[in-house]
Amino acid sequence: MRARIAILTLLILLMACSMGSAQEEKQSWASDHLEFSGYVKYLNISTFSSLDSVVNDNLLHNRLNFKVYANDLFTAGIELRNRIFWGTSVQNIPDYAQLVKSSNQDIDMSALVVNKPALIGLSTIDRLYLDFHSGKWQVILGRQRINWGKNLVWNPNDLFNAYSFVDFDYEERPGSDALRAQYYVSGNASWELAINYADAWNRNTFALKYNFNKFEYDFQVLAGKYLEDFVFGLGWEGAIKTVGIKGEFSYFSSQGNADQSKEVLVGSISLDYYFKNGLSLNLSSLYNGNGITALDDFDVSQFSSTTLNAKQLMPNRWSYFAQVSDPITPAITASMAAIYAQELNTVFFMPQFQYAISQNWGFDVTGQIFYGKQDDSFSNIGNSVFLRFRFDF
C-alpha cells in the first residue's frame, strides 16, 4: 500500500514538474512532447424517497491526464482518478470503501489512501497504456477505453467496457486492461482485434471487428468470445434523409453453462434529429432476450449496477429511451431524459441543467427520479438530486 501511494505521489510530482518546465522553456523537449490536463469536481448528492429522511453524500473528484509523445511512433498515457467521499453513506453502509473501490479489472491499480468511518480517499490509475502507430497499423497495450458501441444509451457491441447512462459523472467511461491492434485497409475500412486480461478463462474476452462503409452507412461486424459465450455482432450508423439512425445487435451463444440461457439476442436501435434552432431529440429502444419479467425481481439499484455488461444492459426484456436537449444560450443547456422499462412498469427521469460560468468553470444540477409499481399502485420509489461544480485545467 505504501509503495502504491509513493508511486502515485511521484507521478503527480513529475506531472507538476513537466508543467513548470513547459512554461519556463516553450521550445524545450518537454513542451513539445508532454501534455497535461485534468479537472477538479465537487458533487453533492441528496437521495430520498420522501422528505422524512434524506441521505446526503459528497464527492470531491480530481482527474490528472498525462501524455508523453516520445516520437512519431510511440505515445504513452497515464490518467489518475482521485476521489474523496464523505457523508451519510460512508458512515452508515458497511464496507463502503470496498464498494467504491471495486471494479471489473483483475489488475488492481487502486489505493485506499484514507479509510476512516467518516472519510474515504481513493486513488485509481484509470488509464495506463503504450500506443504504437506506424503507417496503417496502430497497437495499444494497457488500460484503455475500447469503444465499439454506436448508440448513446445501450451498446450491445461494447464488449470490453460497457457503461451505465445513469452514471453521468464518469464522462471518461470505464476502461479495460487489454491489447488492441488496428489495421486500416483504406480510409473507410479497417480491422480491429482486441483481447483483455483476466485471471480466469470465463472472465476473458477477445474479439475481431471489421469496419467498412457501404451505401453511405458505416457498418461493423464482429465475432469472438465474450466471458462464457461466443458472440456475433452487427452495428451500423447512417441517416434517412435528415434523421440519424444507429443500431447494434449482439448474439450470445453459451459454451455450456447450465445456469445461463444458451442463446441470447441483445439489440438496440436509436434515432436522432437536430432542429434548426439547436434543439436535439434522441429516441432509442433495447431488447434484452435474457431480461426478467417479474416485478419481484427488480431493484432500483440495478439501473446503475456496477456489474452491467453487454449481455445485461437492462434488467428487463424491453426498454425505451427518449431525450430532448436544448442549448438555450451558448452558456446554458437544459435536457430531459427518460427510460421506460416495460415489463417492470418502471419509469426513470433525468432532468439536467448546465451552466458554463466561464471557459474553465462549469455548474450543473441533475435529477434522477424513479416511478414504479409498489403495493398495486404506481408511485414514486426513489429520487436523487446532484449539484456539481467543475474546474478544468
Coordinates of C-alpha atoms in Angstrom, one line a residue:
M1 CA 0.0 0.0 0.0
R2 CA 2.8 2.4 0.9
A3 CA 4.6 1.6 -2.3
R4 CA 1.4 2.4 -4.4
I5 CA 0.9 5.7 -2.6
A6 CA 4.6 6.6 -3.2
I7 CA 4.3 5.8 -6.9
L8 CA 1.1 7.8 -7.3
T9 CA 2.7 10.8 -5.4
L10 CA 5.9 10.6 -7.6
L11 CA 3.8 10.6 -10.8
I12 CA 1.9 13.6 -9.7
L13 CA 5.1 15.4 -8.9
L14 CA 6.5 14.5 -12.3
M15 CA 3.4 16.0 -13.9
A16 CA 3.8 19.2 -11.9
C17 CA 7.4 19.4 -12.9
S18 CA 6.6 18.9 -16.5
M19 CA 4.1 21.7 -16.4
G20 CA 6.7 24.0 -14.9
S21 CA 9.4 23.2 -17.4
A22 CA 6.9 23.7 -20.3
Q23 CA 6.1 27.2 -19.0
E24 CA 9.7 28.2 -18.5
E25 CA 11.0 26.9 -21.8
K26 CA 8.5 26.7 -24.5
Q27 CA 10.9 25.3 -27.0
S28 CA 12.2 22.6 -24.7
W29 CA 11.6 18.8 -25.3
A30 CA 9.0 18.8 -22.6
S31 CA 6.9 21.5 -24.2
D32 CA 6.9 19.6 -27.5
H33 CA 6.4 16.1 -26.1
L34 CA 4.5 16.3 -22.9
E35 CA 0.8 17.1 -22.4
F36 CA -1.0 17.6 -19.1
S37 CA -4.7 18.3 -18.3
G38 CA -7.3 17.5 -15.8
Y39 CA -10.2 18.8 -13.7
V40 CA -11.5 19.1 -10.1
K41 CA -15.2 18.5 -9.4
Y42 CA -17.3 18.8 -6.3
L43 CA -20.5 16.7 -6.3
N44 CA -23.3 16.9 -3.6
I45 CA -25.9 14.1 -3.7
S46 CA -29.2 14.1 -1.9
T47 CA -31.1 10.9 -2.1
F48 CA -34.6 10.4 -0.7
S49 CA -37.9 8.6 -1.2
S50 CA -39.7 11.1 0.9
L51 CA -38.7 14.3 2.7
D52 CA -38.9 12.5 6.1
S53 CA -35.4 11.1 5.5
V54 CA -32.7 12.5 3.2
V55 CA -29.3 10.8 2.6
N56 CA -26.6 13.4 1.9
D57 CA -23.3 12.4 0.3
N58 CA -20.3 14.4 -1.0
L59 CA -17.6 13.6 -3.6
L60 CA -14.5 15.6 -4.4
H61 CA -13.2 14.3 -7.6
N62 CA -9.8 15.1 -9.3
R63 CA -8.5 13.8 -12.5
L64 CA -4.9 14.1 -13.9
N65 CA -4.2 13.2 -17.5
F66 CA -0.6 12.9 -18.7
K67 CA 0.7 12.0 -22.1
V68 CA 4.2 11.6 -23.5
Y69 CA 4.7 11.8 -27.3
A70 CA 8.1 10.1 -27.3
N71 CA 8.5 10.2 -31.1
D72 CA 6.5 9.7 -34.3
L73 CA 5.8 6.0 -33.4
F74 CA 5.2 5.9 -29.6
T75 CA 2.8 7.7 -27.3
A76 CA 2.4 6.8 -23.6
G77 CA -0.5 7.8 -21.4
I78 CA -1.5 7.7 -17.8
E79 CA -4.7 9.1 -16.2
L80 CA -5.2 9.2 -12.4
R81 CA -8.7 9.4 -10.8
N82 CA -8.5 10.7 -7.2
R83 CA -11.7 10.8 -5.2
I84 CA -12.7 11.8 -1.6
F85 CA -16.0 10.5 -0.2
W86 CA -17.8 11.7 2.9
G87 CA -21.4 11.8 4.1
T88 CA -24.3 9.6 5.2
S89 CA -23.5 6.6 3.0
V90 CA -19.8 6.5 4.1
Q91 CA -20.9 6.4 7.8
N92 CA -23.9 4.0 7.5
I93 CA -23.1 1.5 4.8
P94 CA -20.7 -1.3 5.9
D95 CA -17.5 -1.8 3.9
Y96 CA -18.4 1.3 1.8
A97 CA -14.7 1.7 0.9
Q98 CA -14.6 -1.7 -0.8
L99 CA -17.9 -0.9 -2.6
V100 CA -16.4 2.2 -4.2
K101 CA -13.1 0.6 -4.8
S102 CA -14.5 -2.5 -6.6
S103 CA -14.1 -2.7 -10.4
N104 CA -14.2 -5.2 -13.2
Q105 CA -10.4 -5.2 -13.6
D106 CA -8.3 -8.2 -12.4
I107 CA -5.3 -5.9 -12.1
D108 CA -5.7 -3.7 -9.0
M109 CA -4.4 -0.2 -9.7
S110 CA -6.3 1.4 -6.8
A111 CA -5.1 2.6 -3.4
L112 CA -7.2 3.5 -0.4
V113 CA -5.2 6.5 0.8
V114 CA -7.7 7.2 3.6
N115 CA -10.2 4.8 5.0
K116 CA -11.9 6.3 8.1
P117 CA -15.5 5.9 9.3
A118 CA -16.4 9.4 8.1
L119 CA -14.0 9.9 5.2
I120 CA -12.6 7.8 2.3
G121 CA -9.8 8.7 0.0
L122 CA -9.3 6.6 -3.2
S123 CA -6.7 6.9 -5.9
T124 CA -7.0 4.9 -9.1
I125 CA -4.9 4.6 -12.3
D126 CA -7.8 4.8 -14.7
R127 CA -5.7 4.7 -17.9
L128 CA -2.2 3.4 -18.4
Y129 CA -1.1 2.5 -22.0
L130 CA 1.5 2.5 -24.7
D131 CA 0.4 3.4 -28.2
F132 CA 2.3 2.4 -31.3
H133 CA 1.2 3.9 -34.6
S134 CA 3.0 3.4 -37.9
G135 CA 1.5 3.6 -41.3
K136 CA -1.7 1.6 -41.4
W137 CA -1.0 -0.1 -38.1
Q138 CA -1.9 1.0 -34.5
V139 CA -1.3 -1.2 -31.5
I140 CA -2.3 -0.1 -27.9
L141 CA -1.3 -2.1 -24.8
G142 CA -2.6 -1.3 -21.3
R143 CA -5.6 0.1 -19.6
Q144 CA -7.6 1.9 -22.3
R145 CA -11.1 2.6 -23.5
I146 CA -12.2 0.2 -26.3
N147 CA -15.4 1.9 -27.6
W148 CA -17.2 -0.4 -30.0
G149 CA -20.7 1.0 -29.3
K150 CA -22.8 3.0 -31.7
N151 CA -25.7 4.2 -29.6
L152 CA -25.9 6.9 -27.0
V153 CA -27.5 4.8 -24.2
W154 CA -27.3 1.0 -24.8
N155 CA -24.4 -0.7 -26.6
P156 CA -24.6 -4.4 -27.1
N157 CA -21.5 -4.2 -29.3
D158 CA -19.4 -2.6 -26.4
L159 CA -18.0 -6.0 -25.2
F160 CA -15.0 -4.7 -23.3
N161 CA -16.2 -1.8 -21.1
A162 CA -20.0 -1.4 -21.1
Y163 CA -21.2 1.7 -19.1
S164 CA -24.3 3.0 -17.5
F165 CA -26.1 6.1 -18.8
V166 CA -27.2 6.8 -15.3
D167 CA -23.6 7.3 -14.1
F168 CA -23.3 10.7 -15.8
D169 CA -20.4 11.9 -13.6
Y170 CA -18.0 9.4 -15.2
E171 CA -17.6 11.1 -18.6
E172 CA -14.4 9.1 -19.5
R173 CA -16.3 5.8 -19.0
P174 CA -14.7 2.6 -17.9
G175 CA -11.5 1.2 -19.5
S176 CA -10.2 -2.3 -19.9
D177 CA -6.8 -3.9 -19.4
A178 CA -6.2 -5.1 -23.0
L179 CA -4.2 -5.4 -26.1
R180 CA -5.8 -3.8 -29.1
A181 CA -4.5 -3.8 -32.7
Q182 CA -6.0 -2.0 -35.7
Y183 CA -5.1 -2.2 -39.4
Y184 CA -6.5 0.4 -41.7
V185 CA -7.2 -1.2 -45.0
S186 CA -8.3 2.1 -46.5
G187 CA -9.9 5.4 -45.4
N188 CA -13.3 3.7 -45.0
A189 CA -12.3 0.2 -43.9
S190 CA -10.3 -1.3 -41.0
W191 CA -9.7 -4.5 -39.0
E192 CA -9.6 -4.4 -35.2
L193 CA -8.5 -7.2 -32.8
A194 CA -8.8 -6.8 -29.0
I195 CA -8.2 -9.2 -26.1
N196 CA -8.4 -8.2 -22.4
Y197 CA -6.5 -9.6 -19.4
A198 CA -8.4 -11.8 -17.0
D199 CA -7.2 -14.3 -14.3
A200 CA -9.7 -16.9 -15.5
W201 CA -10.9 -18.2 -18.9
N202 CA -14.6 -17.5 -18.2
R203 CA -13.7 -13.8 -17.4
N204 CA -11.7 -13.3 -20.6
T205 CA -13.0 -11.5 -23.8
F206 CA -11.4 -11.4 -27.2
A207 CA -13.0 -10.4 -30.5
L208 CA -12.3 -9.4 -34.1
K209 CA -14.2 -6.5 -35.7
Y210 CA -14.3 -5.3 -39.3
N211 CA -15.4 -1.7 -40.1
F212 CA -16.5 -0.6 -43.6
N213 CA -18.7 1.9 -45.4
K214 CA -21.5 0.9 -47.8
F215 CA -24.5 2.8 -49.2
E216 CA -23.3 5.9 -47.2
Y217 CA -23.6 3.9 -44.0
D218 CA -20.8 2.9 -41.6
F219 CA -21.1 -0.8 -40.7
Q220 CA -19.2 -3.1 -38.3
V221 CA -19.3 -6.8 -37.9
L222 CA -17.7 -8.6 -35.0
A223 CA -17.1 -12.1 -33.7
G224 CA -15.3 -13.6 -30.7
K225 CA -15.6 -14.9 -27.2
Y226 CA -17.3 -12.9 -24.5
L227 CA -16.8 -14.3 -21.0
E228 CA -18.5 -17.7 -21.2
D229 CA -20.2 -17.1 -24.5
F230 CA -19.4 -17.0 -28.2
V231 CA -20.6 -13.7 -29.6
F232 CA -21.5 -12.4 -33.1
G233 CA -22.4 -8.7 -33.6
L234 CA -23.5 -6.2 -36.2
G235 CA -23.7 -2.4 -35.9
W236 CA -24.4 0.5 -38.3
E237 CA -24.6 4.2 -38.4
G238 CA -26.2 6.4 -41.1
A239 CA -29.1 8.6 -41.9
I240 CA -32.5 8.5 -43.5
K241 CA -32.8 12.0 -45.1
T242 CA -32.2 14.3 -42.0
V243 CA -32.8 11.7 -39.3
G244 CA -29.8 9.8 -38.0
I245 CA -30.2 6.1 -37.4
K246 CA -27.9 3.8 -35.4
G247 CA -28.2 0.2 -34.4
E248 CA -26.3 -2.7 -32.9
F249 CA -27.1 -6.3 -32.2
S250 CA -25.1 -9.0 -30.4
Y251 CA -26.0 -12.7 -30.4
F252 CA -24.6 -14.6 -27.5
S253 CA -24.3 -18.4 -27.5
S254 CA -23.4 -20.1 -24.2
Q255 CA -20.5 -22.6 -24.1
G256 CA -22.4 -25.0 -21.9
N257 CA -23.2 -23.2 -18.6
A258 CA -26.5 -24.7 -17.5
D259 CA -27.2 -21.7 -15.3
Q260 CA -27.5 -19.3 -18.3
S261 CA -29.7 -19.1 -21.3
K262 CA -27.9 -20.9 -24.2
E263 CA -28.9 -18.4 -26.9
V264 CA -29.5 -14.7 -26.1
L265 CA -30.0 -11.8 -28.5
V266 CA -29.5 -8.2 -27.3
G267 CA -30.2 -5.3 -29.7
S268 CA -30.7 -1.6 -29.7
I269 CA -31.8 0.9 -32.3
S270 CA -31.8 4.7 -32.0
L271 CA -32.9 7.7 -34.0
D272 CA -31.7 11.3 -33.5
Y273 CA -32.8 14.6 -35.1
Y274 CA -31.4 18.1 -34.8
F275 CA -33.7 21.0 -35.3
K276 CA -32.6 24.3 -36.9
N277 CA -32.9 26.1 -33.6
G278 CA -30.3 23.7 -32.0
L279 CA -32.9 21.5 -30.2
S280 CA -32.0 17.8 -30.4
L281 CA -34.1 14.7 -30.0
N282 CA -32.9 11.1 -29.4
L283 CA -35.1 8.0 -29.3
S284 CA -33.9 4.5 -28.6
S285 CA -35.1 1.1 -27.7
L286 CA -33.4 -2.0 -26.2
Y287 CA -34.3 -5.7 -26.5
N288 CA -32.7 -8.0 -23.9
G289 CA -33.5 -11.6 -24.7
N290 CA -32.4 -12.6 -21.2
G291 CA -34.3 -9.9 -19.3
I292 CA -36.6 -10.6 -16.3
T293 CA -40.3 -10.1 -16.5
A294 CA -41.3 -10.3 -12.8
L295 CA -41.6 -7.2 -10.7
D296 CA -40.4 -9.1 -7.6
D297 CA -37.0 -9.4 -9.2
F298 CA -36.4 -5.7 -9.7
D299 CA -34.3 -3.3 -7.6
V300 CA -33.8 0.4 -8.4
S301 CA -30.0 0.0 -7.9
Q302 CA -29.9 -2.3 -11.0
F303 CA -30.2 0.8 -13.2
S304 CA -26.7 1.9 -12.1
S305 CA -25.3 -1.5 -11.3
T306 CA -21.5 -1.9 -11.4
T307 CA -21.9 -5.4 -12.8
L308 CA -23.6 -4.1 -16.0
N309 CA -22.3 -5.7 -19.2
A310 CA -23.0 -6.1 -22.9
K311 CA -25.3 -9.1 -22.3
Q312 CA -27.2 -7.4 -19.5
L313 CA -27.7 -3.7 -20.2
M314 CA -31.0 -3.6 -18.5
P315 CA -32.6 -6.0 -16.1
N316 CA -35.8 -6.4 -18.1
R317 CA -36.8 -7.5 -21.7
W318 CA -38.0 -4.3 -23.4
S319 CA -36.8 -0.8 -22.6
Y320 CA -37.4 2.6 -24.3
F321 CA -35.4 5.9 -24.1
A322 CA -36.1 9.5 -25.1
Q323 CA -34.0 12.6 -24.6
V324 CA -34.5 16.2 -25.6
S325 CA -31.7 18.7 -25.3
D326 CA -31.9 22.5 -25.8
P327 CA -28.9 24.9 -25.9
I328 CA -30.8 27.8 -24.5
T329 CA -27.8 30.1 -24.8
P330 CA -24.1 29.4 -25.6
A331 CA -23.6 29.0 -21.9
I332 CA -26.8 27.3 -20.8
T333 CA -28.1 23.9 -21.8
A334 CA -31.2 22.1 -20.5
S335 CA -32.1 18.5 -21.2
M336 CA -34.6 15.8 -20.1
A337 CA -34.1 12.1 -20.5
A338 CA -36.5 9.3 -19.7
I339 CA -36.3 5.5 -19.6
Y340 CA -39.3 3.2 -19.5
A341 CA -38.8 -0.5 -18.5
Q342 CA -41.9 -2.2 -20.0
E343 CA -42.2 -5.4 -18.1
L344 CA -41.3 -3.8 -14.8
N345 CA -43.7 -0.9 -15.4
T346 CA -41.0 1.4 -14.1
V347 CA -40.1 4.9 -15.4
F348 CA -36.8 6.8 -14.8
F349 CA -36.5 10.6 -15.4
M350 CA -33.2 12.5 -15.6
P351 CA -33.6 16.3 -16.0
Q352 CA -30.4 18.3 -16.2
F353 CA -29.4 22.0 -16.3
Q354 CA -25.9 23.0 -17.2
Y355 CA -24.3 26.5 -17.0
A356 CA -20.8 27.3 -18.3
I357 CA -19.7 30.0 -15.9
S358 CA -16.5 30.6 -17.9
Q359 CA -14.2 28.7 -20.2
N360 CA -12.9 26.6 -17.3
W361 CA -15.7 26.8 -14.8
G362 CA -19.0 24.9 -15.0
F363 CA -22.0 24.2 -12.9
D364 CA -24.9 21.8 -13.3
V365 CA -27.9 20.3 -11.5
T366 CA -29.1 16.8 -12.3
G367 CA -32.2 15.0 -11.0
Q368 CA -32.9 11.2 -11.1
I369 CA -36.5 10.3 -10.4
F370 CA -37.9 6.8 -10.3
Y371 CA -41.6 5.8 -10.6
G372 CA -42.8 2.2 -10.3
K373 CA -45.5 -0.2 -9.2
Q374 CA -45.5 -0.9 -5.5
D375 CA -48.3 -2.5 -3.5
D376 CA -50.6 -2.4 -6.6
S377 CA -50.1 1.3 -7.1
F378 CA -47.9 3.4 -9.4
S379 CA -45.9 5.8 -7.2
N380 CA -42.5 7.5 -6.7
I381 CA -40.0 4.9 -5.4
G382 CA -36.8 7.0 -5.2
N383 CA -35.1 10.3 -6.0
S384 CA -31.7 11.8 -6.2
V385 CA -30.5 15.4 -6.7
F386 CA -26.9 16.1 -7.9
L387 CA -25.3 19.5 -7.5
R388 CA -22.0 19.7 -9.2
F389 CA -19.2 22.3 -9.8
R390 CA -16.3 21.7 -12.1
F391 CA -13.0 23.4 -12.9
D392 CA -10.9 22.3 -15.9
F393 CA -7.2 22.9 -16.3

